[in-house]
Amino acid sequence: TVGALANGANATLTLTATVTQSGAIVNTATRTGGDQLDPVSGNNAGSAGVNAGTLADLQLDKSVDEPAPNVGSNVTYTVRVRNAGPSPATSVNVTDALPAGLSFVSATASVGAYDDASGLWTVGDLAADAEVTLTIVATVTQAGEITNGATAAAAEADPDPSNNGDGVTINGQSADLQVVKTVDQAAPPVNGTVTYTVTVTNNGPSAATNVTAVDALPAGLSFVGATPSQGAYDEATGLWTIGDLASSGAGASATLTIVATVNPDQAGTTITNAAASAGGDQTDPNPANDEDRVEIVPQGQADVSVAKSGPPSATAGTNVTYAIVVGNAGPSTAAQVNLADPTPAGLVFVSADAPCATGFPCGLGDLAAGASVTVNVTYALPSDYAGADPIANTATVSSPTGDPDPSNNTGTATTPVLRSADLALTKTAPAMVTAGDTITYTIVVANAGPSDADGTTVSDPLPAGLTDVAVSCGGETGGAVCGVFDTSVSGTIATLPSGGSATLTITATAPDDATTLSNTATATPPSGTTDPDTTDNQDTADTDVVPVPRSANLSVTKTGPAEVAAGSEVAYTLRVANAGPDTAEAVVLDDPTPAGLTFISADAPCAAGFPCALGDLAAGASVELAARFALSPMASGTIVNTATVSSPTPDPDPNDDTSTVQTPIVVVVPETADLVVVKSGPASAPSGGTLAYRIVVTNRGPSDVPDAVLDDPTPDGLRFVSASAPCESGFPCALGALANGASATVTAVYDVRAEAGASIANTASANSPTVADPMPDNNASSVSTSVGPPPASPMPVPLDARWMLVLMGVLLSLGAAGTLRRR
């Protein structure tokens, strides 16, 4: 059903049909229908014819038993041909020529025959639905992809020629495994370790699978450890199971490191170690590189060592000896052992044991394992050795034989250097010198060594009094050089070698005031230098000084009062003078206290009494001072007081060295006055109230009292409020003059602080500090007052009554004052 069809348009119908019979077959198509009139009806039908012949659909299938064979192995191709009809196929031929890379081995056909030269398999006729088979065996001769194709043809037409042919591709497998073996050192030390590195590389062209290699350690080596980059290593068999290796790039190589110890008995022996590849699953086209080997020649090892010892210290100027012990701990003999021991700076080589008698370095020859050699070496340490640090003496041992531990090939002995100088000082001086003359001292300082004593200090503090001091240093011997000495006789000897000496000469003027000059000089070694014998480092020289005759005419003059009253003080004036011609030394003034007197005081320097030291008194000088004494009231007669002056300086006129004063004593009859105290007050007073006492002091003579004193201490329970004149400020108070027969009255007022029931005793007393009282028993008077309860209410005192009390007190005071009179 075409439907509408525009003018000029066309429509196409394609019919596909299966031919079911042979012969001529015509197929006609006719147009019918349509709404329009067809003006040309002759072209409304068309025919097409076919002549159907015989058809045979050959179908070919080809397969191979191993798609990835190793080069050199056989593969089997199977070719199957089927006739799918519908007609029988006649004169069937199959072409299957082997391509390059395959070498024909055999062929087996189910029908017909196969010609390997042309590759033609003549099958013959093949009925519809029939199938025939051909197998071809070939050897793979090259790696890589090889495509093998087969095609079938027959006399009949083939309705589907697309399935008349088939091909298969194989990939020939070939892996060139290469072994490279290296060692980290070709001449390792015995007892040392070597590291072998085995590298297995797949040079292709195919990947290698299940690769293995063998590397068994040879005799003379002891296995320590192995590290494969992949796989595992069995040290017992030497088998390294590697696994797969790619044909190029990453993963194409694997490494194995084997660490082994060289046995100690292998010195000089050649040890060969081979590593071989056992291959993999693939064919190896180049087996020549499947193995590699390396050789080592172990070297002998001798652990030579040196130890050096010496004294704990050495003294400059002496010899120092060191012991050097060279040993070989093996395991091999040390050949041509050499010992070096450079002489330390500042020291001098003296001697050494053979074979080093002529010095260092020296050859010790071969030294067997376990053997040792001892060499003693002696050096001279100069007396002027100046090194501040300890001596560091280092010995070094060497041998061409390998040394596994070079850290012990040097040995150092450190020796502190001491300095020891036996100094001796000798001092000489005259046994006697006259005061004012010159005295000469000679000091010799010698150094008996063994060390130099440069900078030795000499100190000679001169005795006091020496003047005009001059010091010189000279007379050096043995290379000594003097230093600088000042007038205090203190300085250093700049250079004092062992065996050297220096002499100091000191001159001075002897003093006038000395009797014996004792002078001690001391030599002290420089810092850091000891003196083994200090008993001779000091020497003392004594010189007696003969004084020049001297004199000083001392005199003492004493003056005092014309008379003195018994019981009073007496003062004397003393004057000490020196008429020369020389100074009077250590002047002493004595003024013994006469009987009946008591020393009171004196001017300095005799404030502490007599005798007293006046010190030195120059010619023409004098000293004047006063001395006071107390005279007993019972003294009588005449005081005889003598002063004396003295000095160790000779006095040409001793007659004026004493002075005496005689002072008559005037007897005075002492005054006496009997002071009587009468105190009165109330028998009781209320607690919290006030209490007034009246005190009357009377002088019963016979003498006047110029300085009467009244005391009335406030007893417990009372508080002082006030008192009449002259005791307004309290007690004690001065009553002043109290004539014979006169009286003085004082009223004292107190607050009562005691509780009811208490008893208060109040005592007043009077005395005179200057007039004796012949009857002291009546100098005090007491009043006892009992304390009653406080009043019920305070009773105010009328104003007039208070003024009356005040007026009464004033009148009593005036009356008492009017009775005072003087004798």
mmCIF file of C-alpha atoms in Angstrom, residues 342-628:
data_model
loop_
_atom_site.group_PDB
_atom_site.id
_atom_site.type_symbol
_atom_site.label_atom_id
_atom_site.label_comp_id
_atom_site.label_asym_id
_atom_site.label_seq_id
_atom_site.Cartn_x
_atom_site.Cartn_y
_atom_site.Cartn_z
ATOM 1 C CA PRO A 342 107.473 12.518 68.605
ATOM 2 C CA THR A 343 109.345 14.324 71.369
ATOM 3 C CA PRO A 344 106.906 16.740 73.066
ATOM 4 C CA ALA A 345 107.686 20.435 72.682
ATOM 5 C CA GLY A 346 110.148 21.661 75.290
ATOM 6 C CA LEU A 347 111.512 18.178 76.125
ATOM 7 C CA VAL A 348 114.789 16.597 75.003
ATOM 8 C CA PHE A 349 115.059 12.941 73.928
ATOM 9 C CA VAL A 350 117.506 11.032 76.175
ATOM 10 C CA SER A 351 117.145 7.334 75.480
ATOM 11 C CA ALA A 352 114.807 4.482 74.524
ATOM 12 C CA ASP A 353 114.843 0.698 74.619
ATOM 13 C CA ALA A 354 115.846 -1.252 71.511
ATOM 14 C CA PRO A 355 114.863 -1.325 68.744
ATOM 15 C CA CYS A 356 114.141 2.382 69.239
ATOM 16 C CA ALA A 357 117.458 3.261 70.860
ATOM 17 C CA THR A 358 118.231 5.913 68.256
ATOM 18 C CA GLY A 359 114.838 7.578 68.536
ATOM 19 C CA PHE A 360 111.529 7.585 66.732
ATOM 20 C CA PRO A 361 109.961 6.524 64.436
ATOM 21 C CA CYS A 362 111.380 3.018 64.674
ATOM 22 C CA GLY A 363 110.483 -0.346 63.138
ATOM 23 C CA LEU A 364 109.358 -3.196 65.405
ATOM 24 C CA GLY A 365 109.240 -5.790 62.586
ATOM 25 C CA ASP A 366 106.409 -8.325 62.285
ATOM 26 C CA LEU A 367 104.255 -8.838 65.358
ATOM 27 C CA ALA A 368 102.395 -12.138 65.712
ATOM 28 C CA ALA A 369 98.785 -12.208 66.871
ATOM 29 C CA GLY A 370 98.693 -12.079 70.669
ATOM 30 C CA ALA A 371 102.257 -10.749 70.952
ATOM 31 C CA SER A 372 103.353 -7.392 72.423
ATOM 32 C CA VAL A 373 106.494 -5.231 72.672
ATOM 33 C CA THR A 374 107.352 -2.765 75.459
ATOM 34 C CA VAL A 375 109.593 0.238 74.842
ATOM 35 C CA ASN A 376 110.673 2.583 77.646
ATOM 36 C CA VAL A 377 111.608 6.089 76.540
ATOM 37 C CA THR A 378 113.216 8.811 78.655
ATOM 38 C CA TYR A 379 113.108 12.573 78.055
ATOM 39 C CA ALA A 380 114.872 15.429 79.843
ATOM 40 C CA LEU A 381 112.585 18.131 81.214
ATOM 41 C CA PRO A 382 114.652 21.381 81.244
ATOM 42 C CA SER A 383 114.829 23.324 84.457
ATOM 43 C CA ASP A 384 113.386 26.354 82.648
ATOM 44 C CA TYR A 385 110.447 24.409 81.163
ATOM 45 C CA ALA A 386 107.832 27.083 80.529
ATOM 46 C CA GLY A 387 104.833 25.013 79.434
ATOM 47 C CA ALA A 388 101.756 25.931 81.435
ATOM 48 C CA ASP A 389 99.736 22.914 80.296
ATOM 49 C CA PRO A 390 100.539 19.284 81.153
ATOM 50 C CA ILE A 391 102.880 17.399 78.799
ATOM 51 C CA ALA A 392 100.841 15.462 76.252
ATOM 52 C CA ASN A 393 103.042 12.650 74.936
ATOM 53 C CA THR A 394 101.442 10.623 72.144
ATOM 54 C CA ALA A 395 102.742 7.397 70.582
ATOM 55 C CA THR A 396 101.333 5.993 67.322
ATOM 56 C CA VAL A 397 101.617 2.461 65.907
ATOM 57 C CA SER A 398 100.999 1.480 62.269
ATOM 58 C CA SER A 399 101.266 -1.527 59.956
ATOM 59 C CA PRO A 400 100.437 -2.134 56.286
ATOM 60 C CA THR A 401 98.330 -5.057 57.504
ATOM 61 C CA GLY A 402 94.692 -4.006 57.744
ATOM 62 C CA ASP A 403 93.640 -2.877 61.192
ATOM 63 C CA PRO A 404 89.986 -3.515 62.126
ATOM 64 C CA ASP A 405 90.099 -0.993 64.971
ATOM 65 C CA PRO A 406 92.361 2.020 64.298
ATOM 66 C CA SER A 407 90.930 3.863 67.310
ATOM 67 C CA ASN A 408 93.542 2.220 69.575
ATOM 68 C CA ASN A 409 96.499 2.983 67.320
ATOM 69 C CA THR A 410 97.464 5.997 69.417
ATOM 70 C CA GLY A 411 98.174 6.244 73.111
ATOM 71 C CA THR A 412 98.670 9.460 75.044
ATOM 72 C CA ALA A 413 100.121 10.009 78.501
ATOM 73 C CA THR A 414 99.361 13.368 80.092
ATOM 74 C CA THR A 415 101.873 14.501 82.697
ATOM 75 C CA PRO A 416 101.431 17.679 84.760
ATOM 76 C CA VAL A 417 104.699 19.578 85.115
ATOM 77 C CA LEU A 418 105.674 20.670 88.604
ATOM 78 C CA ARG A 419 108.346 23.176 89.501
ATOM 79 C CA SER A 420 110.538 22.540 92.499
ATOM 80 C CA ALA A 421 113.350 24.867 93.534
ATOM 81 C CA ASP A 422 115.296 24.418 96.774
ATOM 82 C CA LEU A 423 115.918 28.024 97.729
ATOM 83 C CA ALA A 424 118.446 28.950 100.414
ATOM 84 C CA LEU A 425 118.772 32.437 101.914
ATOM 85 C CA THR A 426 121.788 33.529 103.963
ATOM 86 C CA LYS A 427 121.867 36.881 105.767
ATOM 87 C CA THR A 428 124.885 38.524 107.442
ATOM 88 C CA ALA A 429 125.177 41.728 109.509
ATOM 89 C CA PRO A 430 127.657 43.239 112.003
ATOM 90 C CA ALA A 431 127.305 42.059 115.564
ATOM 91 C CA MET A 432 127.422 45.650 116.882
ATOM 92 C CA VAL A 433 126.869 49.164 115.587
ATOM 93 C CA THR A 434 126.887 52.577 117.227
ATOM 94 C CA ALA A 435 123.614 54.495 117.198
ATOM 95 C CA GLY A 436 123.625 56.851 114.228
ATOM 96 C CA ASP A 437 126.263 54.885 112.317
ATOM 97 C CA THR A 438 125.733 52.951 109.065
ATOM 98 C CA ILE A 439 124.790 49.270 109.270
ATOM 99 C CA THR A 440 125.236 46.954 106.243
ATOM 100 C CA TYR A 441 123.220 43.749 105.609
ATOM 101 C CA THR A 442 124.186 41.161 102.962
ATOM 102 C CA ILE A 443 121.596 38.674 101.653
ATOM 103 C CA VAL A 444 122.537 35.795 99.341
ATOM 104 C CA VAL A 445 119.717 33.828 97.674
ATOM 105 C CA ALA A 446 120.750 30.567 95.944
ATOM 106 C CA ASN A 447 118.698 28.006 93.991
ATOM 107 C CA ALA A 448 119.755 24.356 94.325
ATOM 108 C CA GLY A 449 117.082 23.342 91.774
ATOM 109 C CA PRO A 450 116.133 21.166 90.117
ATOM 110 C CA SER A 451 113.792 23.798 88.555
ATOM 111 C CA ASP A 452 114.441 27.433 87.796
ATOM 112 C CA ALA A 453 112.870 29.889 90.205
ATOM 113 C CA ASP A 454 112.440 32.980 88.057
ATOM 114 C CA GLY A 455 110.509 35.627 89.939
ATOM 115 C CA THR A 456 111.603 34.545 93.423
ATOM 116 C CA THR A 457 110.395 37.085 95.972
ATOM 117 C CA VAL A 458 112.792 38.394 98.619
ATOM 118 C CA SER A 459 111.300 40.229 101.578
ATOM 119 C CA ASP A 460 113.323 41.842 104.371
ATOM 120 C CA PRO A 461 111.202 44.120 106.579
ATOM 121 C CA LEU A 462 113.807 46.321 108.278
ATOM 122 C CA PRO A 463 113.586 47.006 112.004
ATOM 123 C CA ALA A 464 111.842 50.218 113.008
ATOM 124 C CA GLY A 465 114.062 53.219 113.318
ATOM 125 C CA LEU A 466 116.469 52.519 110.478
ATOM 126 C CA THR A 467 116.805 55.509 108.167
ATOM 127 C CA ASP A 468 118.604 56.407 104.952
ATOM 128 C CA VAL A 469 117.922 52.929 103.563
ATOM 129 C CA ALA A 470 119.618 51.963 100.265
ATOM 130 C CA VAL A 471 119.238 48.615 98.474
ATOM 131 C CA SER A 472 121.289 47.135 95.632
ATOM 132 C CA CYS A 473 121.229 43.743 93.950
ATOM 133 C CA GLY A 474 124.196 42.195 92.177
ATOM 134 C CA GLY A 475 126.772 39.437 92.385
ATOM 135 C CA GLU A 476 124.682 37.193 90.126
ATOM 136 C CA THR A 477 126.009 33.721 89.375
ATOM 137 C CA GLY A 478 124.817 30.850 87.180
ATOM 138 C CA GLY A 479 122.790 33.120 84.889
ATOM 139 C CA ALA A 480 120.804 34.839 87.629
ATOM 140 C CA VAL A 481 119.424 38.294 86.867
ATOM 141 C CA CYS A 482 118.437 40.707 89.624
ATOM 142 C CA GLY A 483 115.115 42.456 89.630
ATOM 143 C CA VAL A 484 113.967 45.707 91.209
ATOM 144 C CA PHE A 485 113.981 46.219 94.992
ATOM 145 C CA ASP A 486 112.586 49.267 96.773
ATOM 146 C CA THR A 487 113.619 50.742 100.114
ATOM 147 C CA SER A 488 111.072 48.546 101.877
ATOM 148 C CA VAL A 489 113.444 45.732 100.811
ATOM 149 C CA SER A 490 110.807 43.843 98.886
ATOM 150 C CA GLY A 491 111.199 42.724 95.294
ATOM 151 C CA THR A 492 111.867 39.813 92.952
ATOM 152 C CA ILE A 493 114.886 38.174 91.394
ATOM 153 C CA ALA A 494 113.896 38.190 87.737
ATOM 154 C CA THR A 495 115.908 35.126 86.718
ATOM 155 C CA LEU A 496 117.177 32.519 89.167
ATOM 156 C CA PRO A 497 118.219 29.353 87.308
ATOM 157 C CA SER A 498 118.921 26.082 89.017
ATOM 158 C CA GLY A 499 122.444 26.457 90.427
ATOM 159 C CA GLY A 500 122.321 30.278 90.275
ATOM 160 C CA SER A 501 122.425 32.895 93.036
ATOM 161 C CA ALA A 502 122.019 36.652 93.579
ATOM 162 C CA THR A 503 123.247 38.977 96.337
ATOM 163 C CA LEU A 504 121.391 41.921 97.916
ATOM 164 C CA THR A 505 123.235 44.626 99.854
ATOM 165 C CA ILE A 506 121.276 46.870 102.260
ATOM 166 C CA THR A 507 122.698 49.925 104.015
ATOM 167 C CA ALA A 508 120.924 52.089 106.641
ATOM 168 C CA THR A 509 121.561 54.403 109.563
ATOM 169 C CA ALA A 510 121.138 52.810 112.979
ATOM 170 C CA PRO A 511 118.522 54.442 115.231
ATOM 171 C CA ASP A 512 119.370 56.220 118.471
ATOM 172 C CA ASP A 513 116.748 54.462 120.573
ATOM 173 C CA ALA A 514 117.401 50.769 119.825
ATOM 174 C CA THR A 515 119.430 48.310 121.810
ATOM 175 C CA THR A 516 119.241 45.261 119.506
ATOM 176 C CA LEU A 517 118.221 45.183 115.830
ATOM 177 C CA SER A 518 116.762 41.828 114.777
ATOM 178 C CA ASN A 519 116.416 41.594 110.993
ATOM 179 C CA THR A 520 114.829 38.591 109.217
ATOM 180 C CA ALA A 521 114.887 38.075 105.430
ATOM 181 C CA THR A 522 112.709 35.522 103.603
ATOM 182 C CA ALA A 523 112.907 34.066 100.098
ATOM 183 C CA THR A 524 109.641 32.802 98.557
ATOM 184 C CA PRO A 525 109.546 30.769 95.314
ATOM 185 C CA PRO A 526 107.331 32.049 92.487
ATOM 186 C CA SER A 527 103.725 30.946 92.192
ATOM 187 C CA GLY A 528 103.449 27.356 90.997
ATOM 188 C CA THR A 529 106.917 26.422 92.263
ATOM 189 C CA THR A 530 107.350 24.413 95.454
ATOM 190 C CA ASP A 531 110.371 24.356 97.733
ATOM 191 C CA PRO A 532 111.251 20.885 99.024
ATOM 192 C CA ASP A 533 113.123 22.357 102.020
ATOM 193 C CA THR A 534 111.803 25.626 103.423
ATOM 194 C CA THR A 535 113.923 25.480 106.574
ATOM 195 C CA ASP A 536 116.670 27.467 104.847
ATOM 196 C CA ASN A 537 114.402 30.012 103.154
ATOM 197 C CA GLN A 538 114.739 32.451 106.057
ATOM 198 C CA ASP A 539 117.649 33.860 108.011
ATOM 199 C CA THR A 540 117.887 36.364 110.874
ATOM 200 C CA ALA A 541 120.766 38.656 111.790
ATOM 201 C CA ASP A 542 120.928 40.382 115.222
ATOM 202 C CA THR A 543 122.953 43.561 115.776
ATOM 203 C CA ASP A 544 123.446 45.291 119.112
ATOM 204 C CA VAL A 545 123.174 49.092 118.918
ATOM 205 C CA VAL A 546 125.533 50.951 121.262
ATOM 206 C CA PRO A 547 123.770 54.172 122.281
ATOM 207 C CA VAL A 548 125.428 57.614 122.225
ATOM 208 C CA PRO A 549 125.507 59.075 125.840
ATOM 209 C CA ARG A 550 122.408 61.208 126.435
ATOM 210 C CA SER A 551 120.923 63.227 129.391
ATOM 211 C CA ALA A 552 117.784 65.119 130.304
ATOM 212 C CA ASN A 553 117.472 67.293 133.460
ATOM 213 C CA LEU A 554 113.939 66.538 134.665
ATOM 214 C CA SER A 555 112.313 68.463 137.539
ATOM 215 C CA VAL A 556 108.969 68.372 139.325
ATOM 216 C CA THR A 557 107.332 71.214 141.253
ATOM 217 C CA LYS A 558 104.301 70.662 143.499
ATOM 218 C CA THR A 559 102.123 73.384 145.063
ATOM 219 C CA GLY A 560 99.035 73.222 147.319
ATOM 220 C CA PRO A 561 96.793 75.245 149.746
ATOM 221 C CA ALA A 562 98.194 76.851 152.904
ATOM 222 C CA GLU A 563 95.766 74.802 155.035
ATOM 223 C CA VAL A 564 92.852 72.453 154.654
ATOM 224 C CA ALA A 565 89.877 71.653 156.811
ATOM 225 C CA ALA A 566 89.274 68.093 157.978
ATOM 226 C CA GLY A 567 86.539 66.407 155.920
ATOM 227 C CA SER A 568 87.050 68.683 152.893
ATOM 228 C CA GLU A 569 88.895 68.308 149.541
ATOM 229 C CA VAL A 570 92.471 69.377 148.839
ATOM 230 C CA ALA A 571 93.897 70.142 145.375
ATOM 231 C CA TYR A 572 97.553 70.148 144.308
ATOM 232 C CA THR A 573 99.236 71.413 141.144
ATOM 233 C CA LEU A 574 102.156 69.441 139.690
ATOM 234 C CA ARG A 575 104.523 70.763 137.007
ATOM 235 C CA VAL A 576 107.096 68.540 135.280
ATOM 236 C CA ALA A 577 109.792 70.205 133.124
ATOM 237 C CA ASN A 578 112.793 69.014 131.064
ATOM 238 C CA ALA A 579 115.775 71.387 131.040
ATOM 239 C CA GLY A 580 117.532 69.139 128.459
ATOM 240 C CA PRO A 581 119.796 68.925 126.706
ATOM 241 C CA ASP A 582 118.105 65.747 125.252
ATOM 242 C CA THR A 583 114.594 64.432 125.162
ATOM 243 C CA ALA A 584 113.571 62.604 128.289
ATOM 244 C CA GLU A 585 112.109 59.287 127.213
ATOM 245 C CA ALA A 586 109.239 57.447 128.903
ATOM 246 C CA VAL A 587 108.789 60.019 131.652
ATOM 247 C CA VAL A 588 106.850 58.696 134.686
ATOM 248 C CA LEU A 589 105.222 60.914 137.340
ATOM 249 C CA ASP A 590 104.385 59.466 140.749
ATOM 250 C CA ASP A 591 102.373 61.147 143.515
ATOM 251 C CA PRO A 592 101.495 58.572 146.193
ATOM 252 C CA THR A 593 98.303 59.390 148.126
ATOM 253 C CA PRO A 594 99.253 60.375 151.727
ATOM 254 C CA ALA A 595 97.666 58.603 154.699
ATOM 255 C CA GLY A 596 94.258 60.025 155.591
ATOM 256 C CA LEU A 597 93.554 61.191 152.027
ATOM 257 C CA THR A 598 91.577 59.508 149.254
ATOM 258 C CA PHE A 599 92.444 60.053 145.579
ATOM 259 C CA ILE A 600 89.558 61.679 143.732
ATOM 260 C CA SER A 601 90.818 62.714 140.295
ATOM 261 C CA ALA A 602 93.689 64.111 138.271
ATOM 262 C CA ASP A 603 94.174 65.724 134.895
ATOM 263 C CA ALA A 604 95.175 63.569 131.923
ATOM 264 C CA PRO A 605 97.301 61.667 131.395
ATOM 265 C CA CYS A 606 97.077 60.829 135.109
ATOM 266 C CA ALA A 607 93.273 60.570 135.280
ATOM 267 C CA ALA A 608 93.528 56.978 136.497
ATOM 268 C CA GLY A 609 95.894 57.838 139.316
ATOM 269 C CA PHE A 610 99.587 57.591 140.052
ATOM 270 C CA PRO A 611 102.153 56.611 138.939
ATOM 271 C CA CYS A 612 101.312 57.651 135.345
ATOM 272 C CA ALA A 613 103.265 57.812 132.080
ATOM 273 C CA LEU A 614 103.852 61.246 130.543
ATOM 274 C CA GLY A 615 105.616 59.811 127.457
ATOM 275 C CA ASP A 616 108.656 61.514 125.931
ATOM 276 C CA LEU A 617 109.345 65.090 126.993
ATOM 277 C CA ALA A 618 111.453 67.184 124.678
ATOM 278 C CA ALA A 619 114.142 69.478 125.953
ATOM 279 C CA GLY A 620 112.534 72.777 127.122
ATOM 280 C CA ALA A 621 109.068 71.260 127.343
ATOM 281 C CA SER A 622 106.865 70.942 130.448
ATOM 282 C CA VAL A 623 103.625 69.330 131.595
ATOM 283 C CA GLU A 624 101.260 70.750 134.268
ATOM 284 C CA LEU A 625 98.302 68.990 135.853
ATOM 285 C CA ALA A 626 96.074 69.112 138.950
ATOM 286 C CA ALA A 627 95.258 66.338 141.423
ATOM 287 C CA ARG A 628 92.353 66.276 143.944
#
